[in-house]
CSV table of C-alpha atoms and ligand atoms in Angstrom, one decimal:
chain,number,residue,atom,x,y,z
A,267,MET,CA,-0.1,0.4,-0.1
A,268,THR,CA,1.0,3.6,-0.7
A,269,LYS,CA,0.2,6.5,1.8
A,270,GLN,CA,-1.1,9.8,1.0
A,271,ILE,CA,1.3,12.4,2.3
A,272,ILE,CA,-0.3,16.0,3.2
A,273,PRO,CA,2.3,18.1,1.4
A,274,ALA,CA,1.9,20.7,4.2
A,275,GLY,CA,2.2,19.6,7.4
A,276,SER,CA,4.6,16.7,6.3
A,277,ASP,CA,7.1,17.9,3.2
A,278,PRO,CA,8.5,21.2,5.4
A,279,THR,CA,10.7,23.7,3.4
A,280,ALA,CA,13.5,24.5,5.9
A,281,ILE,CA,13.7,28.1,4.4
A,282,GLY,CA,16.4,29.3,7.4
A,283,GLU,CA,18.2,26.2,6.5
A,284,ILE,CA,18.7,28.0,3.2
A,285,SER,CA,21.1,30.0,1.8
A,286,VAL,CA,21.2,30.4,-1.8
A,287,PRO,CA,21.5,27.1,-3.7
A,288,PRO,CA,23.2,27.4,-6.8
A,289,PHE,CA,21.4,27.1,-10.0
A,290,ALA,CA,23.4,23.5,-11.5
A,291,ARG,CA,25.8,21.7,-10.7
A,292,LEU,CA,27.6,19.5,-12.8
A,293,PRO,CA,29.0,16.2,-13.1
A,294,ASP,CA,32.4,15.1,-12.2
A,295,PRO,CA,32.3,11.9,-14.5
A,296,THR,CA,36.2,10.4,-13.2
A,297,VAL,CA,33.5,9.5,-9.7
A,298,LEU,CA,30.8,9.9,-11.3
A,299,PHE,CA,30.5,6.6,-12.2
A,300,ALA,CA,32.4,4.5,-10.0
A,301,SER,CA,30.3,6.3,-7.3
A,302,ARG,CA,27.2,4.1,-9.0
A,303,ALA,CA,28.9,0.8,-9.1
A,304,GLN,CA,29.2,1.1,-5.5
A,305,ARG,CA,25.9,2.1,-4.4
A,306,PHE,CA,24.6,-0.6,-6.9
A,307,ALA,CA,26.5,-3.5,-5.7
A,308,ALA,CA,25.5,-1.7,-1.3
A,309,LEU,CA,21.6,-1.6,-2.7
A,310,ALA,CA,21.8,-5.7,-3.9
A,311,LEU,CA,22.3,-7.4,-0.8
A,312,GLY,CA,19.9,-9.3,0.0
A,313,HIS,CA,17.5,-7.3,-3.0
A,314,GLN,CA,14.7,-8.9,-4.9
A,315,LEU,CA,16.2,-8.4,-8.0
A,316,GLY,CA,20.2,-8.8,-6.2
A,317,PRO,CA,21.5,-10.6,-9.7
A,318,TYR,CA,20.5,-7.4,-11.7
A,319,LEU,CA,21.1,-4.4,-9.3
A,320,ASN,CA,24.6,-6.5,-9.6
A,321,PHE,CA,25.0,-5.9,-13.0
A,322,LEU,CA,24.5,-2.7,-13.4
A,323,ALA,CA,26.9,-2.1,-10.7
A,324,ALA,CA,29.7,-3.8,-13.0
A,325,LEU,CA,28.3,-1.9,-16.0
A,326,ALA,CA,28.7,1.6,-14.2
A,327,GLY,CA,32.1,0.1,-13.4
A,328,ALA,CA,33.0,-0.2,-16.6
A,329,GLN,CA,31.8,3.0,-17.5
A,330,HIS,CA,34.0,4.2,-15.0
A,331,GLU,CA,37.1,2.3,-16.6
A,332,ILE,CA,36.9,3.1,-20.7
A,333,GLN,CA,36.7,6.8,-19.8
A,334,ASP,CA,40.9,7.2,-19.3
A,335,ASP,CA,41.0,5.3,-22.9
A,336,LEU,CA,39.0,8.6,-25.0
A,337,PRO,CA,39.9,10.5,-26.3
A,338,GLU,CA,38.4,14.5,-25.2
A,339,PRO,CA,35.3,15.5,-25.4
A,340,GLU,CA,34.4,18.1,-28.7
A,341,LEU,CA,32.0,21.5,-26.8
A,342,PRO,CA,30.5,23.4,-29.2
A,343,ASP,CA,31.9,26.6,-29.9
A,344,PRO,CA,32.0,29.9,-28.0
A,345,GLU,CA,29.3,31.3,-30.4
A,346,THR,CA,26.7,28.2,-30.5
A,347,LEU,CA,27.2,28.0,-26.4
A,348,LYS,CA,26.8,31.6,-26.2
A,349,ARG,CA,23.2,31.3,-28.4
A,350,ALA,CA,22.2,28.8,-26.4
A,351,ARG,CA,22.5,30.8,-23.9
A,352,ASP,CA,20.7,34.0,-25.5
A,353,TYR,CA,18.2,31.3,-26.3
A,354,GLY,CA,17.2,30.0,-23.0
A,355,MET,CA,18.5,26.8,-24.8
A,356,PRO,CA,21.1,24.2,-23.5
A,357,PRO,CA,24.5,23.8,-24.6
A,358,LEU,CA,25.0,20.1,-25.6
A,359,ASP,CA,21.5,20.0,-28.8
A,360,ARG,CA,21.3,15.9,-29.0
A,361,ALA,CA,20.2,16.9,-32.2
A,362,LYS,CA,23.4,17.5,-34.3
A,363,PHE,CA,25.9,15.8,-31.3
A,364,SER,CA,29.2,13.9,-32.6
A,365,HIS,CA,27.5,10.7,-33.7
A,366,VAL,CA,31.4,9.7,-34.0
A,367,ALA,CA,32.5,10.6,-30.2
A,368,ALA,CA,29.5,8.3,-29.0
A,369,LEU,CA,30.1,5.6,-31.4
A,370,ALA,CA,34.8,5.2,-30.2
A,371,THR,CA,32.5,5.8,-26.6
A,372,LEU,CA,30.0,2.7,-27.1
A,373,GLU,CA,32.8,0.8,-28.8
A,374,LYS,CA,34.8,0.9,-26.0
A,375,LEU,CA,31.6,0.7,-23.1
A,376,LEU,CA,30.8,-2.9,-25.5
A,377,SER,CA,34.5,-4.6,-25.0
A,378,ALA,CA,35.3,-3.9,-21.5
A,379,ALA,CA,30.7,-5.0,-20.4
A,380,SER,CA,31.6,-8.3,-22.5
A,381,ALA,CA,35.0,-9.4,-19.3
A,382,ILE,CA,31.4,-8.6,-17.0
A,383,ASP,CA,29.0,-11.2,-15.0
A,384,LYS,CA,25.1,-10.6,-16.8
A,385,PRO,CA,22.5,-12.9,-17.5
A,386,LYS,CA,22.0,-14.8,-20.4
A,387,PRO,CA,19.5,-11.9,-21.9
A,388,ALA,CA,22.8,-9.3,-21.8
A,389,ALA,CA,25.1,-11.8,-23.0
A,390,GLU,CA,23.0,-12.8,-26.4
A,391,ALA,CA,22.2,-8.3,-26.3
A,392,LEU,CA,25.6,-7.6,-26.3
A,393,ASP,CA,27.3,-9.3,-28.7
A,394,ARG,CA,23.9,-9.0,-31.3
A,395,LEU,CA,24.7,-4.5,-31.0
A,396,ILE,CA,28.6,-5.6,-30.7
A,397,GLY,CA,28.0,-6.9,-34.7
A,398,ALA,CA,25.3,-4.5,-36.0
A,399,GLY,CA,27.1,-2.1,-38.0
A,400,SER,CA,27.5,2.0,-36.7
A,401,LEU,CA,24.6,2.6,-39.0
A,402,GLU,CA,22.1,0.7,-36.4
A,403,GLN,CA,24.1,1.3,-33.7
A,404,GLU,CA,23.5,5.8,-34.4
A,405,HIS,CA,19.8,4.6,-34.3
A,406,ARG,CA,19.2,2.8,-31.0
A,407,MET,CA,21.6,6.2,-30.0
A,408,ARG,CA,19.4,8.0,-31.2
A,409,ASN,CA,16.2,6.1,-29.7
A,410,VAL,CA,17.3,6.5,-26.3
A,411,LEU,CA,18.1,10.7,-26.6
A,412,ALA,CA,14.3,10.2,-27.6
A,413,ASP,CA,14.2,8.7,-24.1
A,414,ALA,CA,12.1,5.9,-26.9
A,415,ILE,CA,13.4,3.4,-26.1
A,416,PRO,CA,11.6,0.7,-28.1
A,417,ILE,CA,10.3,-2.4,-25.4
A,418,GLU,CA,11.0,-5.5,-27.6
A,419,ASP,CA,15.1,-4.6,-28.0
A,420,LEU,CA,14.8,-3.2,-24.7
A,421,ALA,CA,18.7,-5.2,-23.5
A,422,GLN,CA,20.7,-4.3,-26.2
A,423,HIS,CA,20.0,-0.2,-25.4
A,424,VAL,CA,20.7,-0.2,-21.7
A,425,TYR,CA,23.6,-0.7,-22.9
A,426,VAL,CA,23.9,1.9,-26.0
A,427,ALA,CA,22.4,5.0,-22.6
A,428,ALA,CA,25.2,3.7,-20.3
A,429,ALA,CA,27.3,5.0,-22.6
A,430,LEU,CA,26.2,8.5,-23.6
A,431,GLN,CA,25.7,8.9,-20.0
A,432,VAL,CA,29.5,8.6,-20.7
A,433,HIS,CA,30.0,10.5,-23.6
A,434,PHE,CA,27.6,13.5,-21.7
A,435,ALA,CA,28.6,13.3,-18.4
A,436,ARG,CA,31.9,14.4,-19.7
A,437,LEU,CA,30.6,16.9,-22.3
A,438,ALA,CA,29.0,17.7,-19.3
A,439,SER,CA,31.5,18.3,-16.8
A,440,ARG,CA,33.7,21.4,-19.0
A,441,LEU,CA,31.0,23.5,-19.9
A,442,GLU,CA,31.3,26.0,-16.7
A,443,ALA,CA,28.3,26.2,-14.7
A,444,GLY,CA,27.4,29.4,-13.6
A,445,ALA,CA,26.7,30.3,-18.1
A,446,LEU,CA,23.6,27.7,-17.5
A,447,VAL,CA,20.5,28.9,-17.1
A,448,PRO,CA,16.5,27.9,-16.8
A,449,VAL,CA,15.7,25.8,-20.2
A,450,GLY,CA,11.9,24.8,-19.0
A,451,ASP,CA,10.5,22.5,-16.1
A,452,GLY,CA,12.0,18.8,-17.2
A,453,ALA,CA,14.6,19.5,-18.8
A,454,CYS,CA,17.7,20.1,-18.1
A,455,PRO,CA,19.9,23.2,-18.5
A,456,ALA,CA,22.9,21.7,-20.0
A,457,CYS,CA,21.3,18.6,-22.4
A,458,GLY,CA,17.6,19.2,-22.4
A,459,GLY,CA,17.5,15.7,-21.0
A,460,PRO,CA,14.6,14.5,-19.0
A,461,PRO,CA,14.6,13.8,-15.2
A,462,VAL,CA,15.4,10.5,-13.2
A,463,SER,CA,14.1,11.7,-10.3
A,464,SER,CA,14.9,14.4,-7.3
A,465,VAL,CA,16.5,15.1,-4.6
A,466,ILE,CA,16.2,17.0,-1.8
A,467,VAL,CA,20.7,17.9,-0.7
A,468,GLY,CA,22.4,18.3,2.5
A,469,TRP,CA,24.6,20.3,1.1
A,470,HIS,CA,26.6,23.3,2.6
A,471,GLY,CA,24.7,27.1,1.7
A,472,ALA,CA,22.1,24.8,-0.2
A,473,HIS,CA,21.3,22.2,2.6
A,474,GLY,CA,17.2,21.8,2.3
A,475,ALA,CA,17.0,22.8,-1.5
A,476,ARG,CA,15.9,20.3,-4.1
A,477,PHE,CA,18.2,19.5,-7.6
A,478,CYS,CA,16.3,18.3,-10.2
A,479,ALA,CA,18.4,14.6,-11.9
A,480,CYS,CA,19.0,14.7,-15.0
A,481,SER,CA,19.2,11.1,-16.9
A,482,LEU,CA,21.4,11.7,-19.5
A,483,CYS,CA,24.4,13.4,-17.7
A,484,ALA,CA,23.9,13.4,-14.7
A,485,THR,CA,24.3,17.3,-14.1
A,486,LEU,CA,22.0,19.2,-11.0
A,487,TRP,CA,19.7,21.4,-11.4
A,488,ASN,CA,18.3,23.5,-9.0
A,489,TYR,CA,14.1,23.4,-8.6
A,490,VAL,CA,11.8,25.1,-6.0
A,491,ARG,CA,9.7,21.8,-3.5
A,492,ILE,CA,6.1,21.0,-3.9
A,493,LYS,CA,6.3,23.1,-8.3
A,494,CYS,CA,6.1,19.8,-10.1
A,495,SER,CA,9.8,19.3,-11.5
A,496,LEU,CA,7.4,17.4,-15.2
A,497,CYS,CA,5.5,21.1,-15.9
A,498,GLY,CA,5.9,22.5,-12.8
A,499,SER,CA,3.2,23.1,-11.8
A,500,THR,CA,2.8,23.9,-8.1
A,501,LYS,CA,-1.0,22.8,-6.8
A,502,GLY,CA,-2.4,19.5,-6.7
A,503,ILE,CA,0.8,18.1,-5.8
A,504,GLY,CA,1.0,15.8,-3.4
A,505,TYR,CA,3.4,13.2,-1.8
A,506,GLN,CA,3.4,9.3,-1.6
A,507,GLU,CA,5.4,6.3,0.0
A,508,ILE,CA,5.4,2.9,0.3
A,509,ASP,CA,3.7,2.3,4.2
A,510,GLY,CA,6.4,1.3,6.2
A,511,GLY,CA,9.3,3.3,4.2
A,512,PRO,CA,12.0,5.1,5.6
A,513,GLY,CA,10.4,7.7,4.7
A,514,THR,CA,13.7,9.3,2.4
A,515,VAL,CA,11.8,8.4,-0.6
A,516,LYS,CA,8.1,9.5,-2.1
A,517,ALA,CA,7.0,9.6,-5.2
A,518,GLU,CA,5.3,13.5,-5.9
A,519,THR,CA,2.5,13.5,-7.4
A,520,CYS,CA,0.8,16.6,-10.2
A,521,ASP,CA,-2.6,16.7,-10.7
A,522,SER,CA,-2.5,19.0,-14.1
A,523,CYS,CA,-0.2,16.1,-15.8
A,524,ARG,CA,-1.2,13.8,-13.7
A,525,GLY,CA,2.6,11.6,-14.1
A,526,TYR,CA,4.7,11.4,-10.8
A,527,VAL,CA,8.9,12.5,-10.6
A,528,LYS,CA,10.6,10.8,-7.4
A,529,ILE,CA,11.4,12.7,-5.1
A,530,PHE,CA,15.0,11.5,-2.8
A,531,HIS,CA,16.7,12.3,1.0
A,532,GLN,CA,19.0,12.8,1.0
A,533,HIS,CA,20.0,14.9,3.9
A,534,LYS,CA,18.5,12.5,6.0
A,535,ASP,CA,20.0,9.6,3.9
A,536,PRO,CA,23.5,10.4,2.4
A,537,ALA,CA,24.1,7.6,0.8
A,538,LEU,CA,20.4,8.1,-2.2
A,539,ASP,CA,21.8,8.6,-4.5
A,540,PRO,CA,19.4,10.1,-8.1
A,541,THR,CA,20.1,7.0,-10.2
A,542,THR,CA,20.7,4.0,-8.5
A,543,ASP,CA,18.4,4.4,-6.3
A,544,ASP,CA,15.2,5.1,-8.9
A,545,VAL,CA,16.2,1.2,-10.5
A,546,ALA,CA,16.3,-0.5,-6.1
A,547,THR,CA,12.5,1.8,-5.4
A,548,LEU,CA,10.8,0.1,-8.3
A,549,ALA,CA,8.2,-1.4,-5.7
A,550,LEU,CA,7.1,2.1,-5.5
A,551,ASP,CA,6.9,2.7,-8.8
A,552,LEU,CA,4.8,-0.3,-8.7
A,553,LEU,CA,2.8,0.5,-6.4
A,554,MET,CA,1.7,3.2,-8.6
A,555,ARG,CA,1.1,2.0,-11.4
A,556,ASP,CA,-2.5,0.8,-9.9
A,557,GLY,CA,-2.7,4.5,-8.7
A,558,PRO,CA,-4.1,7.7,-11.9
A,559,TYR,CA,-0.1,9.1,-12.3
A,560,ARG,CA,1.9,7.8,-14.3
A,561,ARG,CA,6.2,7.6,-14.2
A,562,GLY,CA,6.8,10.6,-15.7
A,563,SER,CA,10.7,10.8,-15.2
A,564,PHE,CA,12.9,8.5,-17.4
A,565,ASN,CA,15.6,5.8,-16.1
A,566,PRO,CA,17.2,4.0,-18.8
A,567,PHE,CA,18.0,1.0,-16.4
A,568,LEU,CA,14.5,1.1,-15.2
A,569,ILE,CA,13.1,0.3,-19.1
A,570,GLY,CA,10.4,-2.8,-19.2
A,571,TYR,CA,9.5,-3.0,-16.1
B,107,ZN,ZN1,21.4,16.7,-18.9
B,108,ZN,ZN1,3.3,18.2,-13.6
């Protein structure tokens, strides 16, 4: 059972504690995937999804390892970056990214993934993807970037999404956080991607502030609380959680767009991670399925559940 929580009483914004949070925090790909690997492995212990979480831990390990051998990613030129900023567009344009660089990242990831323990369907998908030509691989990249992963071909897209996460996190990390501007509700200010979830952080100077996390490049962007991170509505926002849960993971529901996005109270439990814990809290999504709200966030590792 999920239980309905009244936002006004139970999810107070501790305004007094918030100074001025930064608008955006860029990812650090040199630690991002290594810490995801650790978190996936920790969450796998005694978890119903244990084998899958262990596979994702190994995949995150591969995402970390391959970076040493990759060339410096190429950012758009300064004029393009300025134009994007002036027009409130994300500086990393998903439609115009370099397929050559992304394919090189994919090739390295596929080779690293060959060595990891995986379920049989994941092994077969890996073989098919390695055997596919670059045109087919590019086609799958476009599916991931359009947040439109075909259900019958999920397993191959997990690897493609993992490679794109590395590619875009490396690009985003080279942007200037202070130059990012809001580009619209539910969109990452660096790459335009949808949120995977949101977190209430315990950072010094921003304690209690909420950030949405990008499902692709892992940029965090500040977003006021009790506001739908999909459509921006501040009316009809509610919170649901699993009965008897720790109170640190909730689904923020919106009566305007009928969507929900998970919110993690990282200030109460610093181990909570927007991407890995989103997968590990699948039980909340399964319960939400019985209700009127659809999952509005995107996580390539959770498609198909
Ligand atoms: Zn992004
Ligand atoms: Zn909404």
